[in-house]
PDB file of C-alpha atoms in Angstrom:
ATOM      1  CA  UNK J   1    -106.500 -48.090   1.200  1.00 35.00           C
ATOM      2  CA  UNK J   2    -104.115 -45.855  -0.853  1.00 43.00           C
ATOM      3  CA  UNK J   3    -105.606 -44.435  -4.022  1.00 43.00           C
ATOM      4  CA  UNK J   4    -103.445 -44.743  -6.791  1.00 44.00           C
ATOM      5  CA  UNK J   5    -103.699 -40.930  -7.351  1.00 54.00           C
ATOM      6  CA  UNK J   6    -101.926 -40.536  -3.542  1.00 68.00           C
ATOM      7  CA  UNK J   7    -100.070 -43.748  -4.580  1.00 93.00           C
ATOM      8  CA  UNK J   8     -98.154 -41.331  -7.166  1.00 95.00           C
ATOM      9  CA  UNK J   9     -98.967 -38.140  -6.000  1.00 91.00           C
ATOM     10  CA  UNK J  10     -97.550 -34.806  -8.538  1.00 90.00           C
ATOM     11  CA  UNK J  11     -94.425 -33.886  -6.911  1.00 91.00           C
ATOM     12  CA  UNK J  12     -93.328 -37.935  -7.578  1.00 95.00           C
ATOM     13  CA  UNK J  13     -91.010 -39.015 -10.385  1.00 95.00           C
ATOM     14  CA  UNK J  14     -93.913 -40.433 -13.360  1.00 95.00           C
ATOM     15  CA  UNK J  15     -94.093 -44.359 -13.590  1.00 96.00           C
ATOM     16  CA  UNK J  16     -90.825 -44.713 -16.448  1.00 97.00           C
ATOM     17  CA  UNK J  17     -88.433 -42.323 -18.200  1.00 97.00           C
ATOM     18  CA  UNK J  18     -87.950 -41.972 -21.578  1.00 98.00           C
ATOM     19  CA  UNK J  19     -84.388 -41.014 -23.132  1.00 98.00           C
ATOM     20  CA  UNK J  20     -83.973 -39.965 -26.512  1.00 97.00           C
ATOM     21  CA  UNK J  21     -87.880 -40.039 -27.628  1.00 96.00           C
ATOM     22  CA  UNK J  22     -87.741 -40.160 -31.271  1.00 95.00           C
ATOM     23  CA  UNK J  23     -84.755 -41.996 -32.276  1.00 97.00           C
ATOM     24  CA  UNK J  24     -84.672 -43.797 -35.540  1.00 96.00           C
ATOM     25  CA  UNK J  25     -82.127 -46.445 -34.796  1.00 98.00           C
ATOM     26  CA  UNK J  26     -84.526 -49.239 -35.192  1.00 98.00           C
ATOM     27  CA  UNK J  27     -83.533 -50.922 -31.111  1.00 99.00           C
ATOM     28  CA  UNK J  28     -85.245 -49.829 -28.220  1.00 99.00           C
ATOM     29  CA  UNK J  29     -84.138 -50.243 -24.969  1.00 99.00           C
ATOM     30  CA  UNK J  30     -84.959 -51.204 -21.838  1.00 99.00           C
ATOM     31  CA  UNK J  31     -84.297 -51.436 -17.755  1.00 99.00           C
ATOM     32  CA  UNK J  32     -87.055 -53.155 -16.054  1.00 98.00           C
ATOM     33  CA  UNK J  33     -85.153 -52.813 -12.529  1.00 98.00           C
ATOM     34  CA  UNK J  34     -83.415 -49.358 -13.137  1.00 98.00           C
ATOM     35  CA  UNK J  35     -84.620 -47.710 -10.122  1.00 98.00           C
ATOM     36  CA  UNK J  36     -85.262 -48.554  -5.836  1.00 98.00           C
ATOM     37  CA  UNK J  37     -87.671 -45.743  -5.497  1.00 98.00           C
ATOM     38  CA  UNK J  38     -90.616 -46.334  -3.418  1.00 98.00           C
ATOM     39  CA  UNK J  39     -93.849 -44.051  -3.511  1.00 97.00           C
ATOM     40  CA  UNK J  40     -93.683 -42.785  -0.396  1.00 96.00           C
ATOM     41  CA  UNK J  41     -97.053 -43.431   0.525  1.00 95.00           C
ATOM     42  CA  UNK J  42     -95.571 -46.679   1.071  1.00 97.00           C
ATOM     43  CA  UNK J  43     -93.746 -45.478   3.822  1.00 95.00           C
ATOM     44  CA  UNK J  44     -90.701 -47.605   2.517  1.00 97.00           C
ATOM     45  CA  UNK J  45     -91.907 -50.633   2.463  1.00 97.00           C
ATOM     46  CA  UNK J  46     -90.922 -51.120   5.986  1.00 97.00           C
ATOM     47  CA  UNK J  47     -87.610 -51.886   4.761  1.00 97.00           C
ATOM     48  CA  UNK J  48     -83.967 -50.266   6.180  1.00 96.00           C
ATOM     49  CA  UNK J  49     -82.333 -48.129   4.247  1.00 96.00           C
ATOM     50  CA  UNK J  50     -79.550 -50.542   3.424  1.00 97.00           C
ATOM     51  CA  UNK J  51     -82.036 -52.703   2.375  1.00 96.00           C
ATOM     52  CA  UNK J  52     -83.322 -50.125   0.008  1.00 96.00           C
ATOM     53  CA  UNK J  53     -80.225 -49.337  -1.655  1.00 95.00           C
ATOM     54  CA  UNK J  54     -79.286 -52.720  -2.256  1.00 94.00           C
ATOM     55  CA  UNK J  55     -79.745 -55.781  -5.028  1.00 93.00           C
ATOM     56  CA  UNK J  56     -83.049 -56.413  -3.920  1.00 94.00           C
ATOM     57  CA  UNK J  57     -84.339 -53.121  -4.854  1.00 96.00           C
ATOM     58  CA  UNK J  58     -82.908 -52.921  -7.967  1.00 97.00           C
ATOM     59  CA  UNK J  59     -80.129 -54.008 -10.345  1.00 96.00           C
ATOM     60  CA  UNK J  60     -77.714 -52.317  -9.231  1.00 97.00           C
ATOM     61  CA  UNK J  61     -75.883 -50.097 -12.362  1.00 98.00           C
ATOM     62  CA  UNK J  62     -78.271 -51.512 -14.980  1.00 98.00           C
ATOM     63  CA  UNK J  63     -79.622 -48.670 -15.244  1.00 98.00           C
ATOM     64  CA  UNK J  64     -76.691 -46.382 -15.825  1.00 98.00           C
ATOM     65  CA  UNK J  65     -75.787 -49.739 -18.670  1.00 99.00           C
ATOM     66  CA  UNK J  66     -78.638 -49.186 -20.448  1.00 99.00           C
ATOM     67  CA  UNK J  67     -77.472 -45.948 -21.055  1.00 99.00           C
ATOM     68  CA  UNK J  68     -74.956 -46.109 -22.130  1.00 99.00           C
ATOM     69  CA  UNK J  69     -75.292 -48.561 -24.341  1.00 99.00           C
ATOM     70  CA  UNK J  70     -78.676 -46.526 -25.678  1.00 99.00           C
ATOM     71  CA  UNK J  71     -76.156 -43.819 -26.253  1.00 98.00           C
ATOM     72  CA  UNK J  72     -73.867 -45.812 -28.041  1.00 98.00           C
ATOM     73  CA  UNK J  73     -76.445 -47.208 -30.647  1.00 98.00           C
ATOM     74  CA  UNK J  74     -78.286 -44.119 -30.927  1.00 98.00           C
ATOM     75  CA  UNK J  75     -81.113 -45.491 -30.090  1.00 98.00           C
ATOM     76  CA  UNK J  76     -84.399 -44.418 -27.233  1.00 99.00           C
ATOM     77  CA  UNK J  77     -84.568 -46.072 -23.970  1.00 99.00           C
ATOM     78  CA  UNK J  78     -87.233 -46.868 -21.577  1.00 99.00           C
ATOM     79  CA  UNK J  79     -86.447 -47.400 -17.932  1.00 99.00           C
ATOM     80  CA  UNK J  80     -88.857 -47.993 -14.822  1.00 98.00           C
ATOM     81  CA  UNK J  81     -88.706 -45.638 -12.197  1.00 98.00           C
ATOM     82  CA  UNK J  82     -89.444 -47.762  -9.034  1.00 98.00           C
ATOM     83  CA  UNK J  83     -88.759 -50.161  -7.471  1.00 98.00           C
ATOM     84  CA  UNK J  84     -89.149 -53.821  -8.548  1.00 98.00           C
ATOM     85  CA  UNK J  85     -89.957 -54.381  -4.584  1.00 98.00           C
ATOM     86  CA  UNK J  86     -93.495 -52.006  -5.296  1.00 98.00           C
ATOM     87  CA  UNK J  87     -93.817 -54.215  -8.588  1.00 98.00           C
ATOM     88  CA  UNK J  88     -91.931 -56.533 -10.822  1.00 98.00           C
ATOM     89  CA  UNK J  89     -92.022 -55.076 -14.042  1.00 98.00           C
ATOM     90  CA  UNK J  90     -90.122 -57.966 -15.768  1.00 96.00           C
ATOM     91  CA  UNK J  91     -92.886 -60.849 -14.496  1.00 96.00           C
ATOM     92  CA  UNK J  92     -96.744 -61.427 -15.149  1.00 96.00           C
ATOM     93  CA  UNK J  93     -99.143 -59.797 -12.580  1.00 96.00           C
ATOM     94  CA  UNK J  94    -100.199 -63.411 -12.267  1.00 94.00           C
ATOM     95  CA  UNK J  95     -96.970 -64.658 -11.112  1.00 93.00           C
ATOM     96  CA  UNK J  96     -96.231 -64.867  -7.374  1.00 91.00           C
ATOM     97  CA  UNK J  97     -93.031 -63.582  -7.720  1.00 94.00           C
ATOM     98  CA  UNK J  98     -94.692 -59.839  -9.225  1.00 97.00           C
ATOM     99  CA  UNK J  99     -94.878 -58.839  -5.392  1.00 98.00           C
ATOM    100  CA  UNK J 100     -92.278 -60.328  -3.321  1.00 96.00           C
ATOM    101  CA  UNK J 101     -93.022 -60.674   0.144  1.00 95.00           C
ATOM    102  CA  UNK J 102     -89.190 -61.522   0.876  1.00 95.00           C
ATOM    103  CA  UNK J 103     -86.212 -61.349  -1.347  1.00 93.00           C
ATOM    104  CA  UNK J 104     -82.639 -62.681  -0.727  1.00 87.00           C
ATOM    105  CA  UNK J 105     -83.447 -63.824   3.037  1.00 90.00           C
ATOM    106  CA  UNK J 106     -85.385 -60.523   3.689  1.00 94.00           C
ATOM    107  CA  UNK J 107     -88.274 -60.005   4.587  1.00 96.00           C
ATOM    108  CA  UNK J 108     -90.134 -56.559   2.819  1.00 97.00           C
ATOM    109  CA  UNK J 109     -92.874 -55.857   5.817  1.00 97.00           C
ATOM    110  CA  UNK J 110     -94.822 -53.696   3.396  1.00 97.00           C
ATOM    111  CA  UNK J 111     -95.744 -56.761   0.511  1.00 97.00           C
ATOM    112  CA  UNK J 112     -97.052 -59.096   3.358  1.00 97.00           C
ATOM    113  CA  UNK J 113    -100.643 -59.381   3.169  1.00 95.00           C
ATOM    114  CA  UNK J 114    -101.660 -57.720   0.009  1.00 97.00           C
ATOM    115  CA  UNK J 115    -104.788 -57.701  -1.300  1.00 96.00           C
ATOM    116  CA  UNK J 116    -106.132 -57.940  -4.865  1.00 96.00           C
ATOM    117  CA  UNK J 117    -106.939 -53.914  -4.792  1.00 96.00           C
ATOM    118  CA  UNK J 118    -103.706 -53.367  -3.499  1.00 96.00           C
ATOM    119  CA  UNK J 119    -101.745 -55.014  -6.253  1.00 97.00           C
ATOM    120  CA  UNK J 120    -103.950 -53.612  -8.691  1.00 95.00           C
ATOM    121  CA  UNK J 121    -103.214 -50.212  -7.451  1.00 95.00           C
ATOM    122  CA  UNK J 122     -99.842 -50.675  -7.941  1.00 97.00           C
ATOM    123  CA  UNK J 123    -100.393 -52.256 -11.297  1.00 97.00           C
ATOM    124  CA  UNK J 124    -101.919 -49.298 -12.095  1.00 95.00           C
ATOM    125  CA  UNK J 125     -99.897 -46.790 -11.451  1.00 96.00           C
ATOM    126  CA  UNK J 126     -96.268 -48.132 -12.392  1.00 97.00           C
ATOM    127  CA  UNK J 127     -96.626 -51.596 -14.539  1.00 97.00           C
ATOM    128  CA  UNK J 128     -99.381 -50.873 -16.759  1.00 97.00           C
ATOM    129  CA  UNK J 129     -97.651 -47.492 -17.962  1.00 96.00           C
ATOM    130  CA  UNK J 130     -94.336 -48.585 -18.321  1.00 98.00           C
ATOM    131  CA  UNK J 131     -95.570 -51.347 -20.620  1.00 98.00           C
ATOM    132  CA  UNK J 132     -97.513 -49.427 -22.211  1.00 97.00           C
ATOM    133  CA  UNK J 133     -94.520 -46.684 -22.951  1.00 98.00           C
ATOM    134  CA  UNK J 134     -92.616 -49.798 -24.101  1.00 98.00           C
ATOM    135  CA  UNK J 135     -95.159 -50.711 -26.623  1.00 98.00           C
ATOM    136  CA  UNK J 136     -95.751 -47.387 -27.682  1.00 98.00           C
ATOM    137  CA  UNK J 137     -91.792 -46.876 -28.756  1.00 98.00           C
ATOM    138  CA  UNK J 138     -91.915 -50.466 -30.664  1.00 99.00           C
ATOM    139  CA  UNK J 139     -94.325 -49.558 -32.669  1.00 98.00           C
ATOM    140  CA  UNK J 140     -93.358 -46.244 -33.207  1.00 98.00           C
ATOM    141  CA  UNK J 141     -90.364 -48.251 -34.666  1.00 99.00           C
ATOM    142  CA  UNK J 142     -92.454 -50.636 -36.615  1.00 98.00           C
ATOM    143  CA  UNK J 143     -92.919 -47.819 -39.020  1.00 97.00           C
ATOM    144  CA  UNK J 144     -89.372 -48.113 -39.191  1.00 98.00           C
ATOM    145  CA  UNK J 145     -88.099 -51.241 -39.991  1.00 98.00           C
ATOM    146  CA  UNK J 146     -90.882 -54.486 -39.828  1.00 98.00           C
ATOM    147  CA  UNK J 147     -89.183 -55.905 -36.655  1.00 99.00           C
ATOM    148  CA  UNK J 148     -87.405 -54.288 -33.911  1.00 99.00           C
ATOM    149  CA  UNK J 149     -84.539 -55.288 -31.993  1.00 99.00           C
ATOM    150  CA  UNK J 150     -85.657 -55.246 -28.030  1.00 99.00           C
ATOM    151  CA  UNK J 151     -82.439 -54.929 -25.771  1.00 99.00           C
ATOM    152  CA  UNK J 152     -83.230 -55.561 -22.355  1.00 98.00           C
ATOM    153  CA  UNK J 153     -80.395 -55.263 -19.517  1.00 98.00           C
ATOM    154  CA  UNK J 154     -80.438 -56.525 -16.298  1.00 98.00           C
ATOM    155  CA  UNK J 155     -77.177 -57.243 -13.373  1.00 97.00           C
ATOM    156  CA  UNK J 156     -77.095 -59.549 -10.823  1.00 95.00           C
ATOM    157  CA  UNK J 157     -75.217 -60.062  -7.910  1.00 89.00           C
ATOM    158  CA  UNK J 158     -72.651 -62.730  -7.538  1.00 87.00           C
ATOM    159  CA  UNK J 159     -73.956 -64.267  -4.637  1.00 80.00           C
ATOM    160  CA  UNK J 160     -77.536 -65.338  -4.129  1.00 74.00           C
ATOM    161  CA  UNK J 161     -79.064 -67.357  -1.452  1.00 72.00           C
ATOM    162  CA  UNK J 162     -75.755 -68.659  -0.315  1.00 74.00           C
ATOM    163  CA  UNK J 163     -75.087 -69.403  -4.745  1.00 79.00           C
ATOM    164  CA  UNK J 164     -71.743 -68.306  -6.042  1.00 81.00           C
ATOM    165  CA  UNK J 165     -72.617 -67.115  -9.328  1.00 85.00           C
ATOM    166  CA  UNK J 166     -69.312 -66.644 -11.382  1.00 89.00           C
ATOM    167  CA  UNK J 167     -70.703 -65.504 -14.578  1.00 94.00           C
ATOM    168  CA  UNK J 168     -69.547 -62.300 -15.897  1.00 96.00           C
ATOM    169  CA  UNK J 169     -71.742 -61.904 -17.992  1.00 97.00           C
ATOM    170  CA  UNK J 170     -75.132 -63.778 -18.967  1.00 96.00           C
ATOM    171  CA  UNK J 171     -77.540 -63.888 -22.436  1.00 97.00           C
ATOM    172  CA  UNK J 172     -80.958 -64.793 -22.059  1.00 96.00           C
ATOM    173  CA  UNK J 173     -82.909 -66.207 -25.108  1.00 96.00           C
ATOM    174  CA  UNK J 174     -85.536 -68.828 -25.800  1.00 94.00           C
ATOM    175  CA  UNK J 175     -87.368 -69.296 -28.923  1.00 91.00           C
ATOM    176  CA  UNK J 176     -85.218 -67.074 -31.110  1.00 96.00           C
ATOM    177  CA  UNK J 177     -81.566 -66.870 -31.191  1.00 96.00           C
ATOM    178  CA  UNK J 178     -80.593 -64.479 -34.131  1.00 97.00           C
ATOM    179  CA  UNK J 179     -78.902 -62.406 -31.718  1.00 98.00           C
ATOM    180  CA  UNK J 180     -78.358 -64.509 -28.734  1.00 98.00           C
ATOM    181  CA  UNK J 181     -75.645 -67.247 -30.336  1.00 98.00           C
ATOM    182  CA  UNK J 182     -73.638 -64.419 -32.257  1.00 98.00           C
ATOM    183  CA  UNK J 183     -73.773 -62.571 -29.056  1.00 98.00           C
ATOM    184  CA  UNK J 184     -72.262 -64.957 -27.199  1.00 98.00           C
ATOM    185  CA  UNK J 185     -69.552 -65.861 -29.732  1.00 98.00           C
ATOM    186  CA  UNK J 186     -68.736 -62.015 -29.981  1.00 98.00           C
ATOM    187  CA  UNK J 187     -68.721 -61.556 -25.789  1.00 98.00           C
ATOM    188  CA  UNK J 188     -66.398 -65.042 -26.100  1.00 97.00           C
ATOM    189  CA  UNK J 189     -64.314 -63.845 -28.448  1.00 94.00           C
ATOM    190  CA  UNK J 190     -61.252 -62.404 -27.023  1.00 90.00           C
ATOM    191  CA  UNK J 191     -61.209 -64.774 -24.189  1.00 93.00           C
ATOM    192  CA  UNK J 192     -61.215 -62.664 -21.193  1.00 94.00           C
ATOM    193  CA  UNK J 193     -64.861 -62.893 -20.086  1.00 96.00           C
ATOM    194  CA  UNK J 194     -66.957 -65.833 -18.483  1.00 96.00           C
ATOM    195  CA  UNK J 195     -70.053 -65.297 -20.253  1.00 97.00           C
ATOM    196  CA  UNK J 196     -72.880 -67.828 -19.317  1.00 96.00           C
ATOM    197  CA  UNK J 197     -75.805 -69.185 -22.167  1.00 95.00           C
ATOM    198  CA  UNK J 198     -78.908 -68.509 -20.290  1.00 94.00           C
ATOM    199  CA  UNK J 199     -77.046 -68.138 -16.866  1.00 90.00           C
ATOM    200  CA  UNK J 200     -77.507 -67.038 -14.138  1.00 84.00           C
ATOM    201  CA  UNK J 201     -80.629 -67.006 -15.320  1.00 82.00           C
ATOM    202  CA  UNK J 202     -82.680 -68.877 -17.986  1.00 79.00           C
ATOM    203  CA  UNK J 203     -84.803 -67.032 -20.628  1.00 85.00           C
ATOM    204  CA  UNK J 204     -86.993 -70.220 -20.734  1.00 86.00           C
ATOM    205  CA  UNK J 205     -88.645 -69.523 -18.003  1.00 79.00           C
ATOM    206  CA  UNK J 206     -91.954 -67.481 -17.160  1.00 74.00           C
ATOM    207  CA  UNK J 207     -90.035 -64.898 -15.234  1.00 75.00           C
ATOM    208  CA  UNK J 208     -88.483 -62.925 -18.151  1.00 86.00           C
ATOM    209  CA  UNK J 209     -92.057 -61.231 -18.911  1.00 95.00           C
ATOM    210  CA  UNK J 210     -90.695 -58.599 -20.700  1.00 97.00           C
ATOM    211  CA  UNK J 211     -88.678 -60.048 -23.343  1.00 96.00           C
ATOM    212  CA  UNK J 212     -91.333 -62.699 -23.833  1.00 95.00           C
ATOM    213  CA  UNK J 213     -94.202 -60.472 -24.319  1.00 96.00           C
ATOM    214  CA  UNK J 214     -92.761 -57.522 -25.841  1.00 98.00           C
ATOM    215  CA  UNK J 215     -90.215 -59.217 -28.442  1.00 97.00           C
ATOM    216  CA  UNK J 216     -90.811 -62.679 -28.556  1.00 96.00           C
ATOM    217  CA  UNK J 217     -94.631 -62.587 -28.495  1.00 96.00           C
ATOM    218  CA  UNK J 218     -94.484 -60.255 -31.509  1.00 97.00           C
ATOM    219  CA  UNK J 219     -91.870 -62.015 -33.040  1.00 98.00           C
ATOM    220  CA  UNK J 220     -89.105 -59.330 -32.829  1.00 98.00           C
ATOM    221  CA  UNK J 221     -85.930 -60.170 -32.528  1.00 98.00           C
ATOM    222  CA  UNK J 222     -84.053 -59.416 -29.357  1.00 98.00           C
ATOM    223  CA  UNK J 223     -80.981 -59.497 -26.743  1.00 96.00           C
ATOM    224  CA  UNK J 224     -81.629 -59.779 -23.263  1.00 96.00           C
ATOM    225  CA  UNK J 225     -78.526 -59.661 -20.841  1.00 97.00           C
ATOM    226  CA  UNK J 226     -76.989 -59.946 -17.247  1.00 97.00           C
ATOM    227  CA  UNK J 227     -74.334 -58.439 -16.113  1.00 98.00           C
ATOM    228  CA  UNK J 228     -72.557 -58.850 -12.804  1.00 96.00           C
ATOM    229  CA  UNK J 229     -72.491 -55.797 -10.451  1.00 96.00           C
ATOM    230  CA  UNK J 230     -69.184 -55.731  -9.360  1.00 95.00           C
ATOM    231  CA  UNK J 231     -68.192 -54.969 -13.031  1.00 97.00           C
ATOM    232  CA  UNK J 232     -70.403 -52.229 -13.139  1.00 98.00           C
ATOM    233  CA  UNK J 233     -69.703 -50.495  -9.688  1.00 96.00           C
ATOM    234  CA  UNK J 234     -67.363 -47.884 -11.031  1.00 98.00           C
ATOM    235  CA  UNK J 235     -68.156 -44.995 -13.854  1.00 97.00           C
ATOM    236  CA  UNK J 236     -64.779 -46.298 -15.180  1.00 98.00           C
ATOM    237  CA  UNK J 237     -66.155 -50.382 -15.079  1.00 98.00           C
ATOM    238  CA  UNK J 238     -69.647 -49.471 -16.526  1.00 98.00           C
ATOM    239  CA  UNK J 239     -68.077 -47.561 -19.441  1.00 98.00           C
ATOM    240  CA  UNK J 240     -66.206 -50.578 -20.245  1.00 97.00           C
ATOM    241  CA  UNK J 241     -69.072 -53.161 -20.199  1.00 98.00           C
ATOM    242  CA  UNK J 242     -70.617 -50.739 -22.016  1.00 98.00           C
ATOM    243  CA  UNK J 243     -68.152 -50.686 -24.502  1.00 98.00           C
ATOM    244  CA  UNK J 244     -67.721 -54.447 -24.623  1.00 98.00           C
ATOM    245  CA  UNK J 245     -71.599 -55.377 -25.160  1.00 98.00           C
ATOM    246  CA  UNK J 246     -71.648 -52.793 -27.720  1.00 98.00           C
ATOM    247  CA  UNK J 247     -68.823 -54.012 -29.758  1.00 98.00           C
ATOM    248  CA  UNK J 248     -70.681 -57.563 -29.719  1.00 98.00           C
ATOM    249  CA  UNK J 249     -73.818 -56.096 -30.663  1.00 98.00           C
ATOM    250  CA  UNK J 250     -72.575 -53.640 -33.485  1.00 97.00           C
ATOM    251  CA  UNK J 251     -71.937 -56.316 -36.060  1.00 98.00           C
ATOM    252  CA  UNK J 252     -75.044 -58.552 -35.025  1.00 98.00           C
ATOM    253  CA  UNK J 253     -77.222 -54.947 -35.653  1.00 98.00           C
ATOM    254  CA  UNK J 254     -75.755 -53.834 -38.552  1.00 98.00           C
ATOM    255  CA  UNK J 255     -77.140 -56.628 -40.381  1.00 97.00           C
ATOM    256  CA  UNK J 256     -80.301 -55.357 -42.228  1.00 96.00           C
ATOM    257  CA  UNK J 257     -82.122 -58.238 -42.700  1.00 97.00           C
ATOM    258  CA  UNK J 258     -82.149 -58.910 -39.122  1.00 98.00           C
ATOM    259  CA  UNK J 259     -85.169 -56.552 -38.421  1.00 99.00           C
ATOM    260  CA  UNK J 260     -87.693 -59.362 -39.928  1.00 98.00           C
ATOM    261  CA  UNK J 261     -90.337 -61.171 -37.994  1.00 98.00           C
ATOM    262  CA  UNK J 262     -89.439 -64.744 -36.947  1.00 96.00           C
ATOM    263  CA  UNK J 263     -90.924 -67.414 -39.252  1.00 88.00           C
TER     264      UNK J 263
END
């Protein structure tokens, strides 16, 4: 049984990263799949190395996207440091899908089998602090402004389980859409992107955990985004996505009475 102490052992990246600690720009952040490192006392999850450096380790560029677009709004970012293959950091612990025994036809030798004690060690170590950092910089921000905006970024790859997913671009909302449906217009606007309204993915369903417990359970207000990885492959292509979603966002943000809680 690995100890969560050799689990993360000192010479190890910590659980999440935090850029621009501090900030007053009342948005925060976040990459839930920023990262495809493995401790190694888990020997790699059994898995190639191709397999670790693709789109079922992480989301591929999201991290690098969130940023930049941090940068752009002046604002702190939190991003996870491992892979969501060790743990999902954007589902509940409850949810099957938190420890994925196979992803995109492959299987990950290393999640088959685990036991309670192993998922809690891993809980441990990575999820529970990187929520924790997350809730930590909200309401450091609360002191700020009564309701911050929560950003999350994501990318996705345009084919899935045999699923051509054409999207360019996707925003992911649910209960509150202050930001989503002027996000969408703005990312619309000029005509040259295929932007999908809660596709590829839905943010009605349990497996955005982040945005629903950390905005939309506290009634901030937030944007929640996927972004192919194709367009973000490139320094040159991220920069531009970068500057696209921020140019959709600045108007949306610059609205003060935006940072309210939802009635």
């Amino acid at each position: 049984m690995v100890m969560v102490s050799e689990l993360l052992d000192a010479s190890e990246p910590a659980p999440y990263e935090v850029h621009r600690p501090g900030a007053t720009a009342p948005q925060l952040v976040v990459c839930d799949h920023a990262a495809r490192r493995i401790p190694r006392a888990l020997d790699h999850l059994g898995l190639s190395q191709e397999h670790r450096a693709s789109h079922i380790a992480q989301d591929l560029g999201a991290g690098e996207l969130a940023l930049a677009l941090s940068a752009r709004l002046n604002s702190t970012a939190v991003l996870c440091n491992y892979s969501r293959l060790v743990v999902d950091c954007n589902r509940a612990l409850t949810d099957a899908s938190a420890f994925l025994d196979r992803s995109d036809g492959v299987e990950v030798p290393g999640n088959l089998g685990l036991s309670a004690e192993d998922k809690e060690l891993r809980a441990a170590a990575i999820y529970r602090p990187y929520r924790g950092a997350i809730d930590r910089e909200l309401d450091r921000l609360c002191s700020i402004v009564e309701a911050p905006v929560l950003i999350a970024i994501h990318s996705f790859t345009r084919f899935l389980d045999g699923e051509d997913r054409r999207w360019d671009c996707g925003v992911l909302w649910d209960l509150d859409a202050r930001i989503a449906r002027p996000l969408l217009d703005g990312l619309r606007e000029d005509g040259t992107l295929l932007v999908g309204d809660n596709q590829p993915y839905s943010g009605r369903h349990p497996e955005d955990f982040t945005v629903d417990h950390h905005a939309e359970d506290r009634n901030f207000p937030y944007a929640a985004m996927e972004v192919r990885q194709d367009l973000l492959d490139t320094p040159a292509k991220l920069e531009r996505m970068a500057d696209r979603i921020h140019a959709a966002l600045e108007p949306i943000l610059s609205d003060p009475g935006l940072y309210t809680l939802r009635s």
